[in-house]
């Protein structure tokens, strides 16, 4: 087939989401026409898109660790990246999946083996078409929806600034207590990557656990309040159907040690997901917490450094709690990704409804509360949530 000749002034900047070594190497042969960024999963893709705004299009494998290409597209169409060409690549011809993808609005759907020239032509056409379709100076709807309400942002800045000033003596005393209890070793603060409103960021807390506490998380999985008995079932099969289609010695994603065997990350996550793995992790009476840490947690003093996140614009005073990346990766389906449409917050509907009460909360209920806030949040509603947060601060349960 003869394709129209689109002259490229500069190589196309494409983001490839997946781990198919054969396809990636095939694209590498066209380095004069394509600059290829490669990531393995949805969260890495969103992070890359947030940091690299000049990407011309997204090429995504149909099956990804923990989710799939259609779910990633649904997520991105609610962000500032909604207008970028998005093409799904699959190894299997399944009409149902293709129809679903086009119903959702993906740009195109290719079945391997693929023709790189065709993809270059398609992305170039879509890019030029959308540039011509958008009138000069016209503002897109998605970025406007992405920006925080002005009243809410001004409120956040004023409250966070005043709170940091007034609470600085308490912060100083807490820092000294953590440092003394740790034998004057290690950091008194804790930084982790969290995922909030369609973006990841560095999340700040005072350290309430022993040093290297994250390394013990796997050993405490059975204490997770959101866990189900199904999660303790053995992996059904170590043979990944995607890996079986690749040449011997190649794998669709990185290998994980599983007892005396190895299993690729994609297949491990798929089987865990199919058995209902908990998306959230919350451990009651966590043995990793120090004595000082218990006091900090029971009074929520350990959360005070998040006021810095608020000043930076990563978070708001009120919103849905930002999630660690391993938790957020399990909530990219269309049903539950709605919660990411609300700002990340220090306090919110979930905290005031359940925090400090006896008894556990189901994972399903927490998801619904997050979605409820994303659908119904307002400035005055946030004020009411702040007032309801005050009695919940001094909680009786150590969670």
Tab-separated table of C-alpha atoms in Angstrom:
chain	number	residue	atom	x	y	z
A	1	UNK	CA	0.000	0.000	0.000
A	2	UNK	CA	1.363	3.419	-0.951
A	3	UNK	CA	1.205	5.880	1.905
A	4	UNK	CA	1.180	9.680	1.604
A	5	UNK	CA	4.621	11.122	2.214
A	6	UNK	CA	4.625	13.115	5.454
A	7	UNK	CA	7.906	14.963	5.819
A	8	UNK	CA	9.104	14.848	9.424
A	9	UNK	CA	10.954	17.960	10.531
A	10	UNK	CA	12.072	16.119	13.672
A	11	UNK	CA	11.733	12.447	14.722
A	12	UNK	CA	8.403	11.511	16.266
A	13	UNK	CA	8.533	11.262	20.065
A	14	UNK	CA	6.591	8.114	20.967
A	15	UNK	CA	5.914	6.475	24.324
A	16	UNK	CA	5.808	2.669	24.217
A	17	UNK	CA	3.989	1.078	27.160
A	18	UNK	CA	4.859	-2.599	27.491
A	19	UNK	CA	7.741	-5.030	27.539
A	20	UNK	CA	7.722	-6.846	24.191
A	21	UNK	CA	11.425	-6.910	23.324
A	22	UNK	CA	10.808	-7.836	19.675
A	23	UNK	CA	8.545	-4.834	19.035
A	24	UNK	CA	10.824	-2.458	20.936
A	25	UNK	CA	13.850	-3.598	18.928
A	26	UNK	CA	11.832	-3.236	15.732
A	27	UNK	CA	11.146	0.426	16.583
A	28	UNK	CA	14.805	0.988	17.463
A	29	UNK	CA	15.710	0.288	13.812
A	30	UNK	CA	13.874	3.490	12.870
A	31	UNK	CA	15.891	5.791	15.135
A	32	UNK	CA	16.093	8.394	12.331
A	33	UNK	CA	12.291	8.706	12.363
A	34	UNK	CA	11.312	7.790	15.926
A	35	UNK	CA	12.564	8.707	19.371
A	36	UNK	CA	11.133	5.946	21.582
A	37	UNK	CA	10.554	6.163	25.344
A	38	UNK	CA	9.781	2.792	26.933
A	39	UNK	CA	7.939	2.084	30.185
A	40	UNK	CA	6.458	-1.190	31.457
A	41	UNK	CA	3.209	-0.222	33.188
A	42	UNK	CA	0.429	2.354	33.440
A	43	UNK	CA	1.807	4.329	36.364
A	44	UNK	CA	5.193	4.753	34.707
A	45	UNK	CA	3.363	5.868	31.571
A	46	UNK	CA	1.375	8.571	33.399
A	47	UNK	CA	4.510	9.785	35.195
A	48	UNK	CA	6.439	10.005	31.915
A	49	UNK	CA	3.626	11.860	30.179
A	50	UNK	CA	3.456	14.354	33.048
A	51	UNK	CA	7.195	15.063	32.802
A	52	UNK	CA	7.530	14.893	28.997
A	53	UNK	CA	4.809	17.047	27.454
A	54	UNK	CA	6.313	16.861	23.942
A	55	UNK	CA	5.427	13.184	23.370
A	56	UNK	CA	3.573	12.893	20.030
A	57	UNK	CA	1.728	9.630	20.657
A	58	UNK	CA	1.300	6.571	22.880
A	59	UNK	CA	1.742	2.980	21.718
A	60	UNK	CA	0.408	0.581	24.332
A	61	UNK	CA	0.338	-3.205	24.560
A	62	UNK	CA	-3.124	-4.606	25.148
A	63	UNK	CA	-2.093	-6.448	28.325
A	64	UNK	CA	-0.039	-4.704	31.003
A	65	UNK	CA	1.023	-5.678	34.549
A	66	UNK	CA	-2.119	-5.298	36.650
A	67	UNK	CA	-4.367	-3.802	33.958
A	68	UNK	CA	-4.641	-3.288	30.192
A	69	UNK	CA	-4.276	-0.720	27.451
A	70	UNK	CA	-7.968	0.196	27.309
A	71	UNK	CA	-8.014	0.989	31.040
A	72	UNK	CA	-4.938	3.205	30.608
A	73	UNK	CA	-6.677	5.048	27.739
A	74	UNK	CA	-9.801	5.581	29.860
A	75	UNK	CA	-7.604	7.051	32.558
A	76	UNK	CA	-5.697	9.376	30.218
A	77	UNK	CA	-8.793	10.752	28.494
A	78	UNK	CA	-9.663	12.560	31.742
A	79	UNK	CA	-6.280	14.331	31.802
A	80	UNK	CA	-4.382	16.937	29.785
A	81	UNK	CA	-3.067	14.075	27.627
A	82	UNK	CA	-6.487	13.167	26.215
A	83	UNK	CA	-5.733	14.566	22.728
A	84	UNK	CA	-2.564	12.532	22.098
A	85	UNK	CA	-2.859	9.708	19.547
A	86	UNK	CA	-3.254	6.421	21.431
A	87	UNK	CA	-2.659	3.110	19.619
A	88	UNK	CA	-3.100	-0.345	21.151
A	89	UNK	CA	-0.915	-3.248	20.004
A	90	UNK	CA	-2.086	-6.831	20.549
A	91	UNK	CA	-0.721	-10.303	19.812
A	92	UNK	CA	-4.210	-11.795	19.483
A	93	UNK	CA	-7.046	-11.060	17.094
A	94	UNK	CA	-10.089	-10.824	19.379
A	95	UNK	CA	-12.954	-8.859	17.783
A	96	UNK	CA	-14.551	-8.157	21.166
A	97	UNK	CA	-11.470	-6.352	22.461
A	98	UNK	CA	-11.061	-4.413	19.232
A	99	UNK	CA	-14.700	-3.283	19.286
A	100	UNK	CA	-14.421	-2.235	22.934
A	101	UNK	CA	-11.260	-0.217	22.187
A	102	UNK	CA	-12.867	1.706	19.337
A	103	UNK	CA	-16.062	2.287	21.354
A	104	UNK	CA	-13.909	3.951	24.005
A	105	UNK	CA	-12.273	6.130	21.355
A	106	UNK	CA	-8.717	4.817	20.895
A	107	UNK	CA	-6.971	6.107	17.777
A	108	UNK	CA	-6.150	2.692	16.308
A	109	UNK	CA	-5.654	-0.992	17.101
A	110	UNK	CA	-2.824	-3.051	15.527
A	111	UNK	CA	-2.291	-6.808	15.549
A	112	UNK	CA	1.271	-8.144	15.426
A	113	UNK	CA	3.310	-8.423	13.320
A	114	UNK	CA	3.215	-4.651	12.821
A	115	UNK	CA	4.532	-2.414	10.060
A	116	UNK	CA	6.509	0.464	11.598
A	117	UNK	CA	6.072	2.669	8.522
A	118	UNK	CA	2.304	2.337	8.848
A	119	UNK	CA	2.424	3.406	12.507
A	120	UNK	CA	4.685	6.377	11.705
A	121	UNK	CA	2.231	7.440	9.014
A	122	UNK	CA	-0.779	6.964	11.298
A	123	UNK	CA	0.637	8.920	14.249
A	124	UNK	CA	1.880	11.712	11.973
A	125	UNK	CA	-1.539	11.990	10.311
A	126	UNK	CA	-3.377	12.052	13.647
A	127	UNK	CA	-1.001	14.649	15.037
A	128	UNK	CA	-1.420	16.974	12.031
A	129	UNK	CA	-5.170	16.389	11.880
A	130	UNK	CA	-5.680	17.329	15.525
A	131	UNK	CA	-3.437	20.373	15.198
A	132	UNK	CA	-5.566	21.615	12.289
A	133	UNK	CA	-8.812	20.751	14.065
A	134	UNK	CA	-7.951	22.882	17.093
A	135	UNK	CA	-8.507	26.544	16.375
A	136	UNK	CA	-5.723	28.923	17.479
A	137	UNK	CA	-6.033	30.106	21.033
A	138	UNK	CA	-8.823	27.649	21.805
A	139	UNK	CA	-8.500	26.172	25.258
A	140	UNK	CA	-9.134	22.464	25.715
A	141	UNK	CA	-11.626	21.248	28.251
A	142	UNK	CA	-9.441	18.643	29.898
A	143	UNK	CA	-6.715	20.962	31.233
A	144	UNK	CA	-9.376	23.240	32.704
A	145	UNK	CA	-10.920	20.299	34.521
A	146	UNK	CA	-7.451	19.304	35.664
A	147	UNK	CA	-6.722	22.619	37.410
A	148	UNK	CA	-7.767	23.104	41.015
A	149	UNK	CA	-10.555	25.524	41.927
A	150	UNK	CA	-9.126	28.990	42.708
A	151	UNK	CA	-10.972	29.351	46.046
A	152	UNK	CA	-9.772	25.935	47.142
A	153	UNK	CA	-6.165	26.683	46.188
A	154	UNK	CA	-6.107	30.039	47.995
A	155	UNK	CA	-7.671	28.414	51.066
A	156	UNK	CA	-5.012	25.679	50.993
A	157	UNK	CA	-2.139	28.172	50.839
A	158	UNK	CA	-3.454	30.313	53.711
A	159	UNK	CA	-4.313	27.372	55.997
A	160	UNK	CA	-1.059	25.484	55.316
A	161	UNK	CA	1.079	28.595	55.890
A	162	UNK	CA	-0.615	29.544	59.166
A	163	UNK	CA	-0.617	25.918	60.388
A	164	UNK	CA	3.094	25.447	59.709
A	165	UNK	CA	3.892	28.671	61.560
A	166	UNK	CA	1.782	27.827	64.611
A	167	UNK	CA	2.759	24.161	64.781
A	168	UNK	CA	6.501	24.590	64.185
A	169	UNK	CA	7.347	24.081	67.936
A	170	UNK	CA	5.474	20.758	67.928
A	171	UNK	CA	7.285	19.716	64.749
A	172	UNK	CA	10.656	20.566	66.304
A	173	UNK	CA	9.949	18.581	69.494
A	174	UNK	CA	8.741	15.607	67.425
A	175	UNK	CA	11.858	15.637	65.261
A	176	UNK	CA	14.106	15.621	68.339
A	177	UNK	CA	12.103	12.749	69.909
A	178	UNK	CA	12.363	10.600	66.753
A	179	UNK	CA	16.082	11.237	66.475
A	180	UNK	CA	16.773	10.399	70.150
A	181	UNK	CA	14.720	7.165	70.029
A	182	UNK	CA	16.619	6.065	66.898
A	183	UNK	CA	19.979	6.496	68.637
A	184	UNK	CA	20.727	9.634	66.603
A	185	UNK	CA	20.712	7.532	63.416
A	186	UNK	CA	18.768	7.727	60.190
A	187	UNK	CA	16.333	10.299	58.857
A	188	UNK	CA	13.554	11.721	61.002
A	189	UNK	CA	11.316	12.181	57.973
A	190	UNK	CA	9.920	9.732	55.439
A	191	UNK	CA	9.527	10.338	51.708
A	192	UNK	CA	7.641	8.005	49.415
A	193	UNK	CA	6.197	8.229	45.924
A	194	UNK	CA	2.441	8.708	45.989
A	195	UNK	CA	-0.154	9.037	43.252
A	196	UNK	CA	-2.755	11.777	43.575
A	197	UNK	CA	-4.739	13.689	40.956
A	198	UNK	CA	-3.388	12.060	37.770
A	199	UNK	CA	0.214	12.585	38.882
A	200	UNK	CA	2.866	11.125	41.180
A	201	UNK	CA	4.821	13.191	43.682
A	202	UNK	CA	7.129	12.984	46.722
A	203	UNK	CA	4.979	12.548	49.822
A	204	UNK	CA	6.315	13.810	53.187
A	205	UNK	CA	5.713	12.409	56.682
A	206	UNK	CA	7.527	12.283	59.994
A	207	UNK	CA	9.001	8.797	60.416
A	208	UNK	CA	6.857	6.759	62.813
A	209	UNK	CA	8.376	3.342	62.076
A	210	UNK	CA	11.699	1.671	62.642
A	211	UNK	CA	14.347	2.157	59.966
A	212	UNK	CA	13.916	-0.043	56.845
A	213	UNK	CA	10.294	-0.806	57.780
A	214	UNK	CA	9.239	-1.173	54.121
A	215	UNK	CA	11.374	-4.314	53.821
A	216	UNK	CA	9.098	-6.077	56.346
A	217	UNK	CA	5.818	-5.253	54.577
A	218	UNK	CA	5.667	-8.584	52.717
A	219	UNK	CA	5.967	-10.527	56.002
A	220	UNK	CA	2.989	-8.626	57.435
A	221	UNK	CA	0.635	-9.023	54.467
A	222	UNK	CA	-1.599	-11.390	56.464
A	223	UNK	CA	-2.402	-8.519	58.871
A	224	UNK	CA	-3.779	-6.275	56.117
A	225	UNK	CA	-7.289	-5.149	57.099
A	226	UNK	CA	-8.366	-5.163	53.452
A	227	UNK	CA	-6.928	-8.588	52.615
A	228	UNK	CA	-9.117	-11.572	51.764
A	229	UNK	CA	-8.518	-15.224	52.427
A	230	UNK	CA	-8.214	-15.801	48.681
A	231	UNK	CA	-4.897	-13.985	48.586
A	232	UNK	CA	-3.163	-16.846	50.380
A	233	UNK	CA	-3.990	-19.287	47.588
A	234	UNK	CA	-1.005	-20.482	45.549
A	235	UNK	CA	-0.331	-19.173	42.058
A	236	UNK	CA	-2.246	-21.460	39.700
A	237	UNK	CA	0.347	-21.602	36.934
A	238	UNK	CA	3.834	-20.222	36.392
A	239	UNK	CA	3.471	-20.406	32.606
A	240	UNK	CA	2.608	-16.980	31.182
A	241	UNK	CA	0.680	-17.175	27.866
A	242	UNK	CA	2.435	-14.029	26.594
A	243	UNK	CA	5.914	-15.364	27.391
A	244	UNK	CA	5.104	-18.660	25.652
A	245	UNK	CA	4.690	-16.773	22.348
A	246	UNK	CA	8.152	-15.208	22.573
A	247	UNK	CA	11.454	-16.865	21.575
A	248	UNK	CA	13.074	-19.009	24.254
A	249	UNK	CA	14.840	-16.952	26.884
A	250	UNK	CA	12.707	-13.832	26.337
A	251	UNK	CA	9.947	-12.680	28.685
A	252	UNK	CA	7.151	-10.136	28.372
A	253	UNK	CA	8.096	-8.473	31.683
A	254	UNK	CA	10.728	-8.787	34.371
A	255	UNK	CA	11.091	-12.100	36.224
A	256	UNK	CA	10.198	-12.421	39.911
A	257	UNK	CA	11.455	-15.079	42.302
A	258	UNK	CA	8.548	-17.222	43.505
A	259	UNK	CA	9.857	-19.860	45.903
A	260	UNK	CA	12.260	-22.033	43.929
A	261	UNK	CA	10.683	-20.964	40.634
A	262	UNK	CA	10.432	-17.773	38.599
A	263	UNK	CA	7.355	-16.062	37.200
A	264	UNK	CA	7.093	-12.928	35.062
A	265	UNK	CA	5.657	-9.841	36.765
A	266	UNK	CA	2.769	-9.521	34.307
A	267	UNK	CA	1.437	-13.047	34.916
A	268	UNK	CA	1.961	-12.822	38.686
A	269	UNK	CA	-0.080	-9.612	38.893
A	270	UNK	CA	-2.770	-10.939	36.558
A	271	UNK	CA	-3.355	-14.037	38.713
A	272	UNK	CA	-3.282	-12.058	41.937
A	273	UNK	CA	-5.753	-9.596	40.435
A	274	UNK	CA	-8.101	-12.367	39.256
A	275	UNK	CA	-8.296	-13.715	42.813
A	276	UNK	CA	-9.260	-10.339	44.266
A	277	UNK	CA	-6.021	-8.970	45.693
A	278	UNK	CA	-6.635	-6.039	48.030
A	279	UNK	CA	-5.792	-2.677	46.492
A	280	UNK	CA	-5.261	-0.947	49.853
A	281	UNK	CA	-2.886	-1.903	52.643
A	282	UNK	CA	-3.734	-0.939	56.224
A	283	UNK	CA	-2.238	-2.858	59.157
A	284	UNK	CA	-3.768	-2.584	62.607
A	285	UNK	CA	-1.302	-2.527	65.536
A	286	UNK	CA	1.591	-2.505	63.078
A	287	UNK	CA	4.675	-3.951	64.887
A	288	UNK	CA	6.966	-1.728	62.829
A	289	UNK	CA	5.779	1.414	64.654
A	290	UNK	CA	8.069	2.887	67.323
A	291	UNK	CA	6.925	4.152	70.741
A	292	UNK	CA	7.302	7.754	69.638
A	293	UNK	CA	5.634	6.811	66.355
A	294	UNK	CA	2.512	5.601	68.181
A	295	UNK	CA	2.115	9.000	69.816
A	296	UNK	CA	2.697	10.790	66.503
A	297	UNK	CA	0.127	8.623	64.740
A	298	UNK	CA	-2.522	8.811	67.465
A	299	UNK	CA	-2.317	12.614	67.362
A	300	UNK	CA	-1.739	12.778	63.564
A	301	UNK	CA	1.423	14.832	64.149
A	302	UNK	CA	3.241	12.560	61.691
A	303	UNK	CA	1.024	14.023	58.950
A	304	UNK	CA	2.083	17.645	59.509
A	305	UNK	CA	4.894	17.670	56.870
A	306	UNK	CA	2.169	17.160	54.261
A	307	UNK	CA	1.418	20.857	54.739
A	308	UNK	CA	4.587	21.338	52.667
A	309	UNK	CA	3.003	19.167	49.956
A	310	UNK	CA	-0.035	21.467	50.094
A	311	UNK	CA	2.089	24.591	49.627
A	312	UNK	CA	3.843	22.934	46.674
A	313	UNK	CA	0.478	22.155	45.057
A	314	UNK	CA	0.886	18.362	45.238
A	315	UNK	CA	-2.020	18.064	47.660
A	316	UNK	CA	-4.955	19.938	49.119
A	317	UNK	CA	-6.103	20.209	52.743
A	318	UNK	CA	-9.171	18.111	51.833
A	319	UNK	CA	-9.253	15.360	49.217
A	320	UNK	CA	-8.750	11.655	48.627
A	321	UNK	CA	-5.670	10.197	50.250
A	322	UNK	CA	-2.776	9.845	47.761
A	323	UNK	CA	-1.865	6.197	47.284
A	324	UNK	CA	1.485	4.406	47.150
A	325	UNK	CA	2.225	3.400	43.560
A	326	UNK	CA	1.697	-0.321	44.204
A	327	UNK	CA	-1.842	0.444	45.468
A	328	UNK	CA	-2.696	2.957	42.742
A	329	UNK	CA	-1.668	0.441	40.065
A	330	UNK	CA	-4.608	-1.771	41.119
A	331	UNK	CA	-7.176	1.044	40.739
A	332	UNK	CA	-6.782	1.971	37.083
A	333	UNK	CA	-10.043	0.356	35.980
A	334	UNK	CA	-12.770	2.700	34.758
A	335	UNK	CA	-14.920	1.931	37.803
A	336	UNK	CA	-12.432	3.044	40.440
A	337	UNK	CA	-10.029	5.406	38.640
A	338	UNK	CA	-12.690	8.092	39.207
A	339	UNK	CA	-11.217	8.669	42.684
A	340	UNK	CA	-8.086	10.131	41.035
A	341	UNK	CA	-10.204	12.928	39.570
A	342	UNK	CA	-10.300	14.619	42.984
A	343	UNK	CA	-7.295	16.392	44.497
A	344	UNK	CA	-5.088	14.427	46.869
A	345	UNK	CA	-5.723	15.563	50.428
A	346	UNK	CA	-4.505	15.416	54.022
A	347	UNK	CA	-8.007	14.669	55.268
A	348	UNK	CA	-11.190	13.680	53.502
A	349	UNK	CA	-14.452	11.791	53.490
A	350	UNK	CA	-12.818	8.421	54.187
A	351	UNK	CA	-11.021	9.666	57.319
A	352	UNK	CA	-13.994	11.383	58.936
A	353	UNK	CA	-16.364	8.488	58.205
A	354	UNK	CA	-14.262	5.700	59.677
A	355	UNK	CA	-11.040	6.871	61.254
A	356	UNK	CA	-11.117	6.489	65.025
A	357	UNK	CA	-14.118	4.164	65.064
A	358	UNK	CA	-13.911	0.582	66.205
A	359	UNK	CA	-14.207	-2.107	63.577
A	360	UNK	CA	-12.704	-2.388	60.144
A	361	UNK	CA	-13.760	-0.856	56.848
A	362	UNK	CA	-14.158	-2.965	53.751
A	363	UNK	CA	-12.069	-2.136	50.712
A	364	UNK	CA	-15.236	-1.734	48.659
A	365	UNK	CA	-16.609	0.874	51.069
A	366	UNK	CA	-13.421	2.907	50.981
A	367	UNK	CA	-13.441	2.901	47.160
A	368	UNK	CA	-17.051	4.098	47.127
A	369	UNK	CA	-16.267	6.883	49.610
A	370	UNK	CA	-13.376	8.050	47.419
A	371	UNK	CA	-15.586	8.034	44.331
A	372	UNK	CA	-18.312	9.850	46.268
A	373	UNK	CA	-15.920	12.670	47.146
A	374	UNK	CA	-14.658	12.903	43.538
A	375	UNK	CA	-18.256	13.294	42.315
A	376	UNK	CA	-19.608	15.648	44.977
A	377	UNK	CA	-16.755	17.745	46.405
A	378	UNK	CA	-17.260	21.488	46.872
A	379	UNK	CA	-15.566	24.322	48.742
A	380	UNK	CA	-18.161	24.496	51.533
A	381	UNK	CA	-18.314	20.722	51.681
A	382	UNK	CA	-14.559	20.759	52.326
A	383	UNK	CA	-15.078	23.204	55.209
A	384	UNK	CA	-17.579	20.789	56.792
A	385	UNK	CA	-15.140	17.892	56.388
A	386	UNK	CA	-12.407	19.900	58.130
A	387	UNK	CA	-14.758	20.558	61.077
A	388	UNK	CA	-15.609	16.844	61.222
A	389	UNK	CA	-11.900	15.955	61.126
A	390	UNK	CA	-11.131	17.607	64.476
A	391	UNK	CA	-12.719	14.909	66.709
A	392	UNK	CA	-11.247	12.181	64.487
A	393	UNK	CA	-7.674	13.401	64.956
A	394	UNK	CA	-7.288	11.863	68.403
A	395	UNK	CA	-8.128	8.380	67.263
A	396	UNK	CA	-8.364	5.405	69.578
A	397	UNK	CA	-7.257	2.756	67.134
A	398	UNK	CA	-3.687	2.412	65.948
A	399	UNK	CA	-4.144	2.100	62.184
